[in-house]
CSV table of C-alpha atoms and ligand atoms in Angstrom, one decimal:
chain,number,residue,atom,x,y,z
A,860,UNK,CA,0.0,0.0,0.0
A,861,UNK,CA,1.5,3.4,-1.0
A,862,UNK,CA,3.0,5.6,1.6
A,863,UNK,CA,4.9,8.8,2.0
A,864,UNK,CA,8.5,8.8,3.3
A,865,UNK,CA,9.3,12.2,4.8
A,866,UNK,CA,12.7,13.2,6.2
A,867,UNK,CA,12.7,16.2,8.5
A,868,UNK,CA,13.1,18.7,9.8
A,869,UNK,CA,12.7,20.9,6.7
A,870,UNK,CA,11.6,24.5,6.3
A,871,UNK,CA,8.9,25.1,3.7
A,872,UNK,CA,9.9,27.9,1.3
A,873,UNK,CA,8.6,29.0,-2.0
A,874,UNK,CA,5.4,29.4,-4.0
A,875,UNK,CA,2.5,27.0,-4.7
A,876,UNK,CA,-0.7,27.3,-6.7
A,877,UNK,CA,-4.0,26.3,-5.1
A,878,UNK,CA,-6.0,23.6,-6.9
A,879,UNK,CA,-9.8,23.8,-7.4
A,880,UNK,CA,-11.9,23.0,-4.3
A,881,UNK,CA,-12.9,19.3,-4.1
A,882,UNK,CA,-15.9,20.3,-2.0
A,883,UNK,CA,-17.1,22.8,-4.7
A,884,UNK,CA,-16.4,20.4,-7.5
A,885,UNK,CA,-18.4,17.5,-6.1
A,886,UNK,CA,-21.8,19.4,-6.0
A,887,UNK,CA,-21.0,21.1,-9.3
A,888,UNK,CA,-20.5,17.7,-10.9
A,889,UNK,CA,-23.8,16.4,-9.4
A,890,UNK,CA,-25.6,19.5,-10.9
A,891,UNK,CA,-25.0,18.0,-14.4
A,892,UNK,CA,-28.0,15.8,-13.6
A,893,UNK,CA,-30.3,18.8,-13.5
A,894,UNK,CA,-30.0,19.8,-17.2
A,895,UNK,CA,-30.2,18.2,-20.6
A,896,UNK,CA,-27.7,20.6,-21.9
A,897,UNK,CA,-23.9,20.1,-21.5
A,898,UNK,CA,-22.2,21.4,-18.4
A,899,UNK,CA,-18.6,22.5,-18.8
A,900,UNK,CA,-16.6,22.6,-15.6
A,901,UNK,CA,-13.0,23.8,-15.1
A,902,UNK,CA,-10.6,23.9,-12.2
A,903,UNK,CA,-11.7,20.4,-11.1
A,904,UNK,CA,-8.8,19.0,-9.0
A,905,UNK,CA,-7.3,15.7,-10.2
A,906,UNK,CA,-8.1,13.8,-7.0
A,907,UNK,CA,-9.8,10.5,-6.3
A,908,UNK,CA,-13.1,11.8,-5.1
A,909,UNK,CA,-13.6,13.7,-8.4
A,910,UNK,CA,-12.9,10.5,-10.3
A,911,UNK,CA,-15.3,8.6,-8.1
A,912,UNK,CA,-18.1,11.2,-8.7
A,913,UNK,CA,-17.5,11.1,-12.5
A,914,UNK,CA,-17.7,7.3,-12.3
A,915,UNK,CA,-20.9,7.4,-10.4
A,916,UNK,CA,-22.4,9.9,-12.9
A,917,UNK,CA,-21.3,7.7,-15.7
A,918,UNK,CA,-23.1,4.8,-14.0
A,919,UNK,CA,-26.2,7.1,-13.9
A,920,UNK,CA,-26.0,7.8,-17.6
A,921,UNK,CA,-24.1,11.1,-17.6
A,922,UNK,CA,-21.3,11.1,-20.1
A,923,UNK,CA,-18.3,13.1,-19.2
A,924,UNK,CA,-15.2,13.8,-21.2
A,925,UNK,CA,-12.1,15.9,-20.7
A,926,UNK,CA,-11.4,18.6,-23.2
A,927,UNK,CA,-8.0,20.0,-22.0
A,928,UNK,CA,-8.7,21.6,-18.7
A,929,UNK,CA,-12.4,21.4,-19.1
A,930,UNK,CA,-14.6,18.5,-18.1
A,931,UNK,CA,-17.8,18.4,-20.3
A,932,UNK,CA,-20.8,16.5,-18.8
A,933,UNK,CA,-23.9,15.7,-20.7
A,934,UNK,CA,-26.9,14.1,-18.9
A,935,UNK,CA,-29.0,14.2,-22.1
A,936,UNK,CA,-32.6,13.4,-22.3
A,937,UNK,CA,-32.5,10.6,-19.8
A,938,UNK,CA,-35.7,8.6,-19.4
A,939,UNK,CA,-34.3,6.7,-16.5
A,940,UNK,CA,-31.2,6.7,-14.3
A,941,UNK,CA,-29.9,3.5,-12.6
A,942,UNK,CA,-29.4,3.2,-8.9
A,943,UNK,CA,-26.4,4.8,-7.2
A,944,UNK,CA,-24.9,1.6,-6.0
A,945,UNK,CA,-23.4,0.8,-2.6
A,946,UNK,CA,-20.1,-0.2,-4.2
A,947,UNK,CA,-19.6,3.3,-5.3
A,948,UNK,CA,-21.4,5.3,-2.6
A,949,UNK,CA,-19.6,3.5,0.2
A,950,UNK,CA,-16.3,4.9,-1.0
A,951,UNK,CA,-17.5,8.5,-1.0
A,952,UNK,CA,-20.2,9.9,1.2
A,953,UNK,CA,-20.7,12.9,-1.1
A,954,UNK,CA,-22.3,10.5,-3.6
A,955,UNK,CA,-25.5,11.5,-1.7
A,956,UNK,CA,-25.4,14.7,-3.7
A,957,UNK,CA,-27.0,13.0,-6.7
A,958,UNK,CA,-30.2,12.3,-4.7
A,959,UNK,CA,-31.7,15.8,-4.9
A,960,UNK,CA,-30.9,16.4,-8.6
A,961,UNK,CA,-32.2,12.9,-9.6
A,962,UNK,CA,-35.6,13.4,-7.8
A,963,UNK,CA,-35.9,16.9,-9.2
A,964,UNK,CA,-35.1,16.0,-12.8
A,965,UNK,CA,-36.8,12.6,-13.1
A,966,UNK,CA,-39.2,12.3,-10.1
A,967,UNK,CA,-37.4,9.3,-8.6
A,968,UNK,CA,-34.1,8.1,-7.3
A,969,UNK,CA,-32.6,5.2,-5.5
A,970,UNK,CA,-29.3,5.8,-3.8
A,971,UNK,CA,-27.4,3.6,-1.4
A,972,UNK,CA,-27.2,5.0,2.1
A,973,UNK,CA,-23.6,6.3,2.5
A,974,UNK,CA,-22.9,4.8,5.9
A,975,UNK,CA,-20.6,6.3,8.5
A,976,UNK,CA,-16.9,6.9,8.3
A,977,UNK,CA,-13.9,7.3,10.6
A,978,UNK,CA,-14.9,10.8,11.8
A,979,UNK,CA,-18.5,10.0,12.7
A,980,UNK,CA,-21.9,8.5,12.0
A,981,UNK,CA,-22.7,11.3,9.6
A,982,UNK,CA,-26.4,10.7,9.1
A,983,UNK,CA,-28.4,12.2,6.2
A,984,UNK,CA,-31.7,12.7,8.0
A,985,UNK,CA,-31.8,16.4,7.1
A,986,UNK,CA,-31.3,15.6,3.4
A,987,UNK,CA,-34.3,13.3,3.6
A,988,UNK,CA,-36.5,15.5,5.8
A,989,UNK,CA,-35.8,18.4,3.4
A,990,UNK,CA,-36.9,16.4,0.3
A,991,UNK,CA,-40.1,15.3,2.1
A,992,UNK,CA,-40.8,19.0,2.8
A,993,UNK,CA,-40.6,19.5,-1.0
A,994,UNK,CA,-43.2,16.7,-1.4
A,995,UNK,CA,-41.0,13.7,-2.0
A,996,UNK,CA,-42.0,10.3,-0.7
A,997,UNK,CA,-38.9,8.8,1.0
A,998,UNK,CA,-38.4,5.2,1.9
A,999,UNK,CA,-35.4,3.5,3.5
A,1000,UNK,CA,-35.0,-0.2,2.6
A,1001,UNK,CA,-32.2,-2.7,2.2
A,1002,UNK,CA,-29.6,0.0,2.8
A,1003,UNK,CA,-30.9,2.2,0.1
A,1004,UNK,CA,-32.9,5.4,0.1
A,1005,UNK,CA,-35.7,5.6,-2.5
A,1006,UNK,CA,-37.3,9.0,-3.1
A,1007,UNK,CA,-40.0,9.8,-5.6
A,1008,UNK,CA,-42.3,12.7,-6.4
A,1009,UNK,CA,-44.4,13.4,-9.5
A,1010,UNK,CA,-42.9,16.9,-9.3
A,1011,UNK,CA,-41.3,18.5,-6.3
A,1012,UNK,CA,-43.3,21.4,-4.9
A,1013,UNK,CA,-41.7,24.5,-3.2
A,1014,UNK,CA,-41.9,24.6,0.5
A,1015,UNK,CA,-40.3,26.0,3.7
A,1016,UNK,CA,-37.7,23.8,5.5
A,1017,UNK,CA,-35.5,24.6,8.4
A,1018,UNK,CA,-32.4,22.5,9.0
A,1019,UNK,CA,-32.0,21.5,12.6
A,1020,UNK,CA,-28.3,22.3,12.2
A,1021,UNK,CA,-26.2,23.6,9.3
A,1022,UNK,CA,-25.2,20.8,6.9
A,1023,UNK,CA,-23.1,21.6,3.8
A,1024,UNK,CA,-24.1,18.8,1.5
A,1025,UNK,CA,-27.7,18.9,2.9
A,1026,UNK,CA,-27.9,22.5,1.9
A,1027,UNK,CA,-26.4,21.8,-1.5
A,1028,UNK,CA,-28.8,18.8,-2.1
A,1029,UNK,CA,-31.9,20.7,-1.3
A,1030,UNK,CA,-30.8,23.9,-3.2
A,1031,UNK,CA,-30.4,21.7,-6.3
A,1032,UNK,CA,-33.7,19.9,-5.8
A,1033,UNK,CA,-35.6,23.1,-5.3
A,1034,UNK,CA,-34.3,24.6,-8.6
A,1035,UNK,CA,-36.8,22.4,-10.5
A,1036,UNK,CA,-39.6,22.4,-7.9
A,1037,UNK,CA,-43.0,24.0,-8.7
A,1038,UNK,CA,-43.1,27.3,-6.8
A,1039,UNK,CA,-40.9,28.9,-4.1
A,1040,UNK,CA,-38.7,27.2,-1.6
A,1041,UNK,CA,-37.3,28.8,1.5
A,1042,UNK,CA,-34.4,27.0,3.3
A,1043,UNK,CA,-33.5,28.2,6.8
A,1044,UNK,CA,-30.5,27.6,9.1
A,1045,UNK,CA,-28.5,26.8,5.9
A,1046,UNK,CA,-24.8,26.1,5.9
A,1047,UNK,CA,-22.9,29.2,4.7
A,1048,UNK,CA,-19.6,27.7,3.4
A,1049,UNK,CA,-18.0,29.4,0.3
A,1050,UNK,CA,-18.7,26.2,-1.7
A,1051,UNK,CA,-22.4,26.8,-1.3
A,1052,UNK,CA,-22.1,30.2,-2.8
A,1053,UNK,CA,-20.1,28.8,-5.6
A,1054,UNK,CA,-22.8,26.1,-6.3
A,1055,UNK,CA,-25.4,28.9,-6.4
A,1056,UNK,CA,-23.4,30.8,-8.9
A,1057,UNK,CA,-23.2,27.8,-11.1
A,1058,UNK,CA,-27.0,27.0,-10.8
A,1059,UNK,CA,-27.8,30.7,-11.6
A,1060,UNK,CA,-25.7,30.3,-14.8
A,1061,UNK,CA,-27.9,27.3,-15.6
A,1062,UNK,CA,-31.0,29.4,-15.2
A,1063,UNK,CA,-31.9,28.9,-11.6
A,1064,UNK,CA,-33.4,31.7,-9.5
A,1065,UNK,CA,-31.6,31.6,-6.1
A,1066,UNK,CA,-31.1,34.3,-3.6
A,1067,UNK,CA,-29.3,34.3,-0.3
A,1068,UNK,CA,-26.7,31.5,-0.8
A,1069,UNK,CA,-23.9,32.0,1.8
A,1070,UNK,CA,-26.4,33.3,4.4
A,1071,UNK,CA,-28.6,31.2,6.7
A,1072,UNK,CA,-31.7,31.8,4.5
A,1073,UNK,CA,-31.8,30.7,0.9
A,1074,UNK,CA,-34.8,31.4,-1.4
A,1075,UNK,CA,-35.2,29.4,-4.6
A,1076,UNK,CA,-37.9,30.1,-7.2
A,1077,UNK,CA,-38.4,26.9,-9.2
A,1078,UNK,CA,-38.2,26.8,-13.0
A,1079,UNK,CA,-39.3,24.4,-15.6
A,1080,UNK,CA,-35.8,23.4,-16.8
A,1081,UNK,CA,-32.2,24.3,-16.5
A,1082,UNK,CA,-29.8,24.9,-19.4
A,1083,UNK,CA,-26.1,24.5,-20.3
A,1084,UNK,CA,-23.4,26.5,-18.5
A,1085,UNK,CA,-19.7,26.8,-18.1
A,1086,UNK,CA,-18.1,27.3,-14.7
A,1087,UNK,CA,-14.7,27.3,-12.9
A,1088,UNK,CA,-14.9,26.2,-9.3
A,1089,UNK,CA,-13.3,28.3,-6.6
A,1090,UNK,CA,-9.9,27.5,-5.1
A,1091,UNK,CA,-9.6,24.9,-2.3
A,1092,UNK,CA,-9.5,26.9,0.9
A,1093,UNK,CA,-8.7,23.7,2.9
A,1094,UNK,CA,-5.8,22.8,0.7
A,1095,UNK,CA,-4.6,26.4,1.0
A,1096,UNK,CA,-4.9,26.4,4.8
A,1097,UNK,CA,-3.0,23.1,4.9
A,1098,UNK,CA,0.0,24.7,3.0
A,1099,UNK,CA,-0.1,27.8,5.1
A,1100,UNK,CA,0.0,25.7,8.2
A,1101,UNK,CA,2.9,23.7,6.8
A,1102,UNK,CA,5.0,26.9,6.4
A,1103,UNK,CA,4.0,28.1,9.9
A,1104,UNK,CA,4.8,24.8,11.4
A,1105,UNK,CA,8.3,24.5,9.9
A,1106,UNK,CA,9.2,28.2,10.4
A,1107,UNK,CA,9.4,28.8,6.7
A,1108,UNK,CA,7.8,31.1,4.2
A,1109,UNK,CA,5.2,30.5,1.5
A,1110,UNK,CA,3.2,32.3,-1.2
A,1111,UNK,CA,-0.1,30.5,-2.1
A,1112,UNK,CA,-1.2,31.7,-5.5
A,1113,UNK,CA,-5.0,31.9,-5.8
A,1114,UNK,CA,-5.7,32.0,-2.1
A,1115,UNK,CA,-8.8,34.0,-1.2
A,1116,UNK,CA,-8.2,35.5,2.2
A,1117,UNK,CA,-11.9,36.2,2.9
A,1118,UNK,CA,-12.7,32.5,2.8
A,1119,UNK,CA,-9.9,31.7,5.3
A,1120,UNK,CA,-10.5,34.5,7.9
A,1121,UNK,CA,-10.9,32.3,11.0
A,1122,UNK,CA,-7.5,30.5,10.3
A,1123,UNK,CA,-5.7,33.7,9.3
A,1124,UNK,CA,-6.8,35.4,12.5
A,1125,UNK,CA,-5.3,32.5,14.6
A,1126,UNK,CA,-2.1,32.3,12.5
A,1127,UNK,CA,-1.5,36.1,13.0
A,1128,UNK,CA,-2.3,35.9,16.7
A,1129,UNK,CA,0.1,33.0,17.1
A,1130,UNK,CA,3.0,35.0,15.6
A,1131,UNK,CA,2.9,34.5,11.8
A,1132,UNK,CA,3.3,37.3,9.4
A,1133,UNK,CA,0.6,37.4,6.7
A,1134,UNK,CA,0.3,39.5,3.6
A,1135,UNK,CA,-2.7,39.3,1.3
A,1136,UNK,CA,-2.7,40.4,-2.3
A,1137,UNK,CA,-5.1,40.1,-5.3
A,1138,UNK,CA,-3.0,37.1,-6.6
A,1139,UNK,CA,-2.7,35.2,-3.3
A,1140,UNK,CA,-1.5,35.1,0.2
A,1141,UNK,CA,2.0,35.1,1.8
A,1142,UNK,CA,2.9,33.7,5.2
A,1143,UNK,CA,6.1,33.6,7.1
A,1144,UNK,CA,7.0,32.7,10.6
A,1145,UNK,CA,10.4,33.4,12.2
A,1146,UNK,CA,9.8,33.8,15.9
A,1147,UNK,CA,8.3,31.6,18.6
A,1148,UNK,CA,4.7,30.4,18.2
A,1149,UNK,CA,2.1,31.5,20.8
A,1150,UNK,CA,-0.7,29.0,21.6
A,1151,UNK,CA,-4.1,30.0,20.5
A,1152,UNK,CA,-7.3,28.1,21.3
A,1153,UNK,CA,-9.8,27.2,18.6
A,1154,UNK,CA,-13.4,25.9,18.5
A,1155,UNK,CA,-14.5,24.4,15.2
A,1156,UNK,CA,-17.9,25.5,13.9
A,1157,UNK,CA,-19.8,25.8,10.6
A,1158,UNK,CA,-18.6,28.6,8.4
A,1159,UNK,CA,-17.8,31.4,9.2
A,1160,UNK,CA,-16.4,29.5,12.2
A,1161,UNK,CA,-13.0,27.8,12.3
A,1162,UNK,CA,-13.3,24.9,9.7
A,1163,UNK,CA,-13.3,21.4,11.1
A,1164,UNK,CA,-11.4,20.3,8.0
A,1165,UNK,CA,-8.4,22.3,9.3
A,1166,UNK,CA,-8.6,21.2,13.0
A,1167,UNK,CA,-6.1,18.3,12.7
A,1168,UNK,CA,-3.6,20.4,10.7
A,1169,UNK,CA,-3.9,23.2,13.2
A,1170,UNK,CA,-3.3,20.8,16.1
A,1171,UNK,CA,0.0,19.8,14.6
A,1172,UNK,CA,1.0,23.4,14.6
A,1173,UNK,CA,0.1,23.9,18.2
A,1174,UNK,CA,2.5,21.1,19.2
A,1175,UNK,CA,5.2,23.6,18.4
A,1176,UNK,CA,3.6,26.6,20.3
A,1177,UNK,CA,5.0,27.6,23.7
A,1178,UNK,CA,2.3,26.8,26.2
A,1179,UNK,CA,-1.1,25.2,26.2
A,1180,UNK,CA,-3.7,25.4,23.4
A,1181,UNK,CA,-7.2,24.0,23.7
A,1182,UNK,CA,-8.9,22.7,20.6
A,1183,UNK,CA,-12.6,22.0,20.7
A,1184,UNK,CA,-14.2,19.9,17.9
A,1185,UNK,CA,-17.9,20.7,17.8
A,1186,UNK,CA,-18.8,19.4,14.3
A,1187,UNK,CA,-17.9,15.7,14.3
A,1188,UNK,CA,-17.9,13.3,17.2
A,1189,UNK,CA,-14.8,11.4,16.4
A,1190,UNK,CA,-12.3,13.7,14.8
A,1191,UNK,CA,-9.3,13.3,17.2
A,1192,UNK,CA,-7.9,10.1,15.8
A,1193,UNK,CA,-4.7,11.8,14.7
A,1194,UNK,CA,-3.9,12.6,18.3
A,1195,UNK,CA,-2.5,9.1,19.1
A,1196,UNK,CA,-0.4,9.2,16.0
A,1197,UNK,CA,1.0,12.7,16.9
A,1198,UNK,CA,1.7,11.4,20.4
A,1199,UNK,CA,3.8,8.7,18.9
A,1200,UNK,CA,5.9,11.4,17.3
A,1201,UNK,CA,6.4,13.1,20.7
A,1202,UNK,CA,3.4,15.5,21.0
A,1203,UNK,CA,1.9,16.0,24.4
A,1204,UNK,CA,-1.9,16.1,23.9
A,1205,UNK,CA,-4.7,15.3,26.5
A,1206,UNK,CA,-8.2,14.6,25.3
A,1207,UNK,CA,-11.2,15.3,27.4
A,1208,UNK,CA,-14.4,14.7,25.4
A,1209,UNK,CA,-14.7,17.2,22.6
A,1210,UNK,CA,-11.6,19.1,23.9
A,1211,UNK,CA,-7.9,18.4,23.1
A,1212,UNK,CA,-5.3,20.2,25.3
A,1213,UNK,CA,-2.0,20.6,23.5
A,1214,UNK,CA,1.1,21.3,25.5
A,1215,UNK,CA,4.1,22.6,23.6
A,1216,UNK,CA,6.6,23.0,22.3
A,1217,UNK,CA,7.5,19.4,22.0
A,1218,UNK,CA,10.3,18.3,19.7
A,1219,UNK,CA,8.8,15.8,17.2
A,1220,UNK,CA,10.7,12.7,16.1
A,1221,UNK,CA,10.0,10.8,12.9
A,1222,UNK,CA,7.9,7.6,13.2
A,1223,UNK,CA,5.8,5.2,11.3
A,1224,UNK,CA,2.2,6.6,11.5
A,1225,UNK,CA,-1.0,6.1,9.6
A,1226,UNK,CA,-4.2,8.1,9.2
A,1227,UNK,CA,-7.8,7.4,9.3
A,1228,UNK,CA,-9.2,10.2,7.2
A,1229,UNK,CA,-8.2,12.8,4.6
A,1230,UNK,CA,-7.3,15.7,7.0
A,1231,UNK,CA,-5.7,13.5,9.7
A,1232,UNK,CA,-3.3,12.3,6.9
A,1233,UNK,CA,-2.4,15.9,6.1
A,1234,UNK,CA,-1.8,16.6,9.8
A,1235,UNK,CA,0.7,13.7,9.9
A,1236,UNK,CA,2.5,14.9,6.8
A,1237,UNK,CA,2.9,18.4,8.4
A,1238,UNK,CA,4.2,16.8,11.6
A,1239,UNK,CA,6.7,14.6,9.5
A,1240,UNK,CA,8.2,17.7,7.9
A,1241,UNK,CA,8.8,19.3,11.3
A,1242,UNK,CA,10.0,16.1,12.9
A,1243,UNK,CA,13.6,15.0,13.2
A,1244,UNK,CA,14.4,11.9,11.2
A,1245,UNK,CA,12.2,9.7,9.0
A,1246,UNK,CA,8.5,9.5,9.1
A,1247,UNK,CA,6.4,7.0,7.1
A,1248,UNK,CA,2.8,8.0,6.6
A,1249,UNK,CA,0.8,5.0,5.6
A,1250,UNK,CA,-2.6,4.7,3.9
A,1251,UNK,CA,-2.1,7.8,1.8
A,1252,UNK,CA,-5.0,6.9,-0.3
A,1253,UNK,CA,-6.8,9.1,2.2
A,1254,UNK,CA,-4.7,12.0,1.1
A,1255,UNK,CA,-5.2,11.2,-2.6
A,1256,UNK,CA,-8.9,11.8,-2.1
A,1257,UNK,CA,-8.5,15.5,-1.7
A,1258,UNK,CA,-5.0,16.8,-2.2
A,1259,UNK,CA,-3.8,17.1,-5.8
A,1260,UNK,CA,-0.1,16.0,-6.3
A,1261,UNK,CA,0.7,16.7,-2.7
A,1262,UNK,CA,4.2,15.3,-2.8
A,1263,UNK,CA,5.1,17.2,-5.9
A,1264,UNK,CA,3.8,20.5,-4.4
A,1265,UNK,CA,5.7,19.9,-1.2
A,1266,UNK,CA,8.9,18.9,-3.1
A,1267,UNK,CA,8.7,22.2,-4.9
A,1268,UNK,CA,8.5,23.9,-1.5
A,1269,UNK,CA,11.7,22.2,-0.4
A,1270,UNK,CA,10.3,19.3,1.6
A,1271,UNK,CA,11.9,15.9,1.5
A,1272,UNK,CA,8.8,13.9,0.7
A,1273,UNK,CA,8.6,10.9,-1.6
A,1274,UNK,CA,5.8,8.5,-2.5
A,1275,UNK,CA,6.7,4.8,-2.1
A,1276,UNK,CA,4.8,2.0,-3.7
A,1277,UNK,CA,4.7,0.1,-0.4
A,1278,UNK,CA,5.7,0.6,3.2
A,1279,UNK,CA,9.3,-0.3,3.7
A,1280,UNK,CA,9.8,-3.5,5.6
A,1281,UNK,CA,10.8,-2.9,9.1
A,1282,UNK,CA,14.5,-2.1,9.6
A,1283,UNK,CA,16.4,-5.3,10.5
B,696,EPZ,C1,-19.1,18.5,4.2
B,696,EPZ,O1,-19.5,17.2,4.7
B,696,EPZ,C2,-17.6,18.4,3.7
B,696,EPZ,N1,-17.7,17.4,2.5
B,696,EPZ,C3,-16.7,17.8,4.8
B,696,EPZ,O2,-15.4,17.8,4.3
B,696,EPZ,C4,-16.8,18.8,6.0
B,696,EPZ,O3,-16.0,18.3,7.0
B,696,EPZ,C5,-18.2,19.0,6.4
B,696,EPZ,O4,-19.0,19.4,5.3
B,696,EPZ,C6,-18.3,20.0,7.5
B,696,EPZ,O5,-17.8,21.2,7.1
B,696,EPZ,C7,-18.1,17.9,1.4
B,696,EPZ,O6,-18.5,19.0,1.2
B,696,EPZ,C8,-18.1,16.9,0.2
B,696,EPZ,P1,-22.3,18.2,7.2
B,696,EPZ,P2,-21.0,17.0,5.1
B,696,EPZ,O7,-23.5,17.6,6.7
B,696,EPZ,O8,-21.9,17.8,4.2
B,696,EPZ,C9,-24.5,16.4,11.0
B,696,EPZ,C10,-13.4,16.8,3.8
B,696,EPZ,O9,-12.4,16.5,4.5
B,696,EPZ,N2,-25.6,16.0,10.0
B,696,EPZ,O10,-22.0,19.7,7.1
B,696,EPZ,O11,-21.2,15.5,5.0
B,696,EPZ,C11,-23.2,15.6,10.7
B,696,EPZ,O12,-23.2,14.3,11.3
B,696,EPZ,C12,-14.8,16.5,4.2
B,696,EPZ,O13,-13.3,17.3,2.6
B,696,EPZ,C13,-26.7,15.4,10.5
B,696,EPZ,O14,-26.9,15.2,11.7
B,696,EPZ,O15,-21.0,17.5,6.6
B,696,EPZ,C14,-22.1,16.5,11.3
B,696,EPZ,O16,-22.0,16.3,12.7
B,696,EPZ,C15,-14.8,15.7,5.5
B,696,EPZ,N3,-27.7,15.1,9.7
B,696,EPZ,C16,-22.7,17.9,11.0
B,696,EPZ,O17,-24.1,17.7,10.7
B,696,EPZ,C17,-27.6,15.4,8.3
B,696,EPZ,O18,-28.6,15.1,7.6
B,696,EPZ,C18,-22.1,18.6,9.8
B,696,EPZ,O19,-22.1,17.7,8.7
B,696,EPZ,C19,-26.4,15.9,7.8
B,696,EPZ,C20,-25.4,16.3,8.7
């Protein structure tokens, strides 16, 4: 199984260009189901989850082909779509994003329930309750969700708590419903604004995306469109944290500071120098790191997807930092691996107390999810000696050419086809 071999400590120095946002690209791909006309998307990151979504759409009858940097998708005049099968859905939870578009476009859908994952149970009850509020009849049977409606009808639905893909699913479904839909307590992530921009290009009438209240006026059909997805703020944050952690300097081309405000505020307060421009964001860190507490929360709070990477940074700060994870119930699995590298972290329920600075030493570690993997790569670059990060298929889900980008930044990282046998 492929792994990363990292030799540290190294300082990250140089420039890197942000890839397109995986979590904007996934709903954008699913939106191709809403229209007969072709959808042309650019800026899609070459990562596994994007390939998985294209494979799922192909299974559902959506042809997609690459024309240079553009992916052209054509759902055509489908009379039916097949099921979204367990074999595909189990590998990527975001597959559930085809449910809303399928019901809206054809009046029925059968999608495997995604199941949980390492970071939590991750139910989809809000997705289903929202579709029922739009008039769909939803049934759960044999591990699949079936939803059908002669035609969805606009309604009012309030999410019990902000859900990113839940908001995206219902926004897409409401585009083709008869009448007006009002969604309340919506997620406000930049990826939701980006999806609304795409849907409006396709002819949808959407107001309020990015706020907690979104109003959608249903239309008879959506048309073709071309769209470039926004840069990946989580990838950008990961590289900024790499430079902060190793005491280096980085310029991330394409970074949009406004989308990273909660992270940038903490990085500045902990002693990093930040400089934003209209082409990107520069960070350098020369002096000691000060500990700063974080509490993860839906946007515009501190993103849960940067919690693990930020925790790695706080192992190098002088003093105690408290990290509270409020979004997922099991997102501290990287703590035990960081501890094996020398970190001093105490967990108490949703709180992790990080005592630093602790010198990190290279070790064989492995991750359980995409962002925990990134955290261990950052720690490996700051650690003395060799670190082997196993199960990097997690990384490949959401980071485009990570080892190449890090090599360009001076890191000593290589991808090995298999974990080296234990030293004799
Ligand atoms: C999206 O997942 C992202 N994925 C996740 O990124 C991200 O961590 C998460 O939002 C939170 O920001 C994509 O956009 C593809 P949620 P999503 O629904 O939509 C609960 C990554 O690393 N909930 O916002 O699945 C849920 O259990 C991934 O790129 C319900 O209870 O997350 C969680 O506690 C990991 N019922 C909370 O809401 C529901 O019906 C937020 O989940 C839906 C969600």
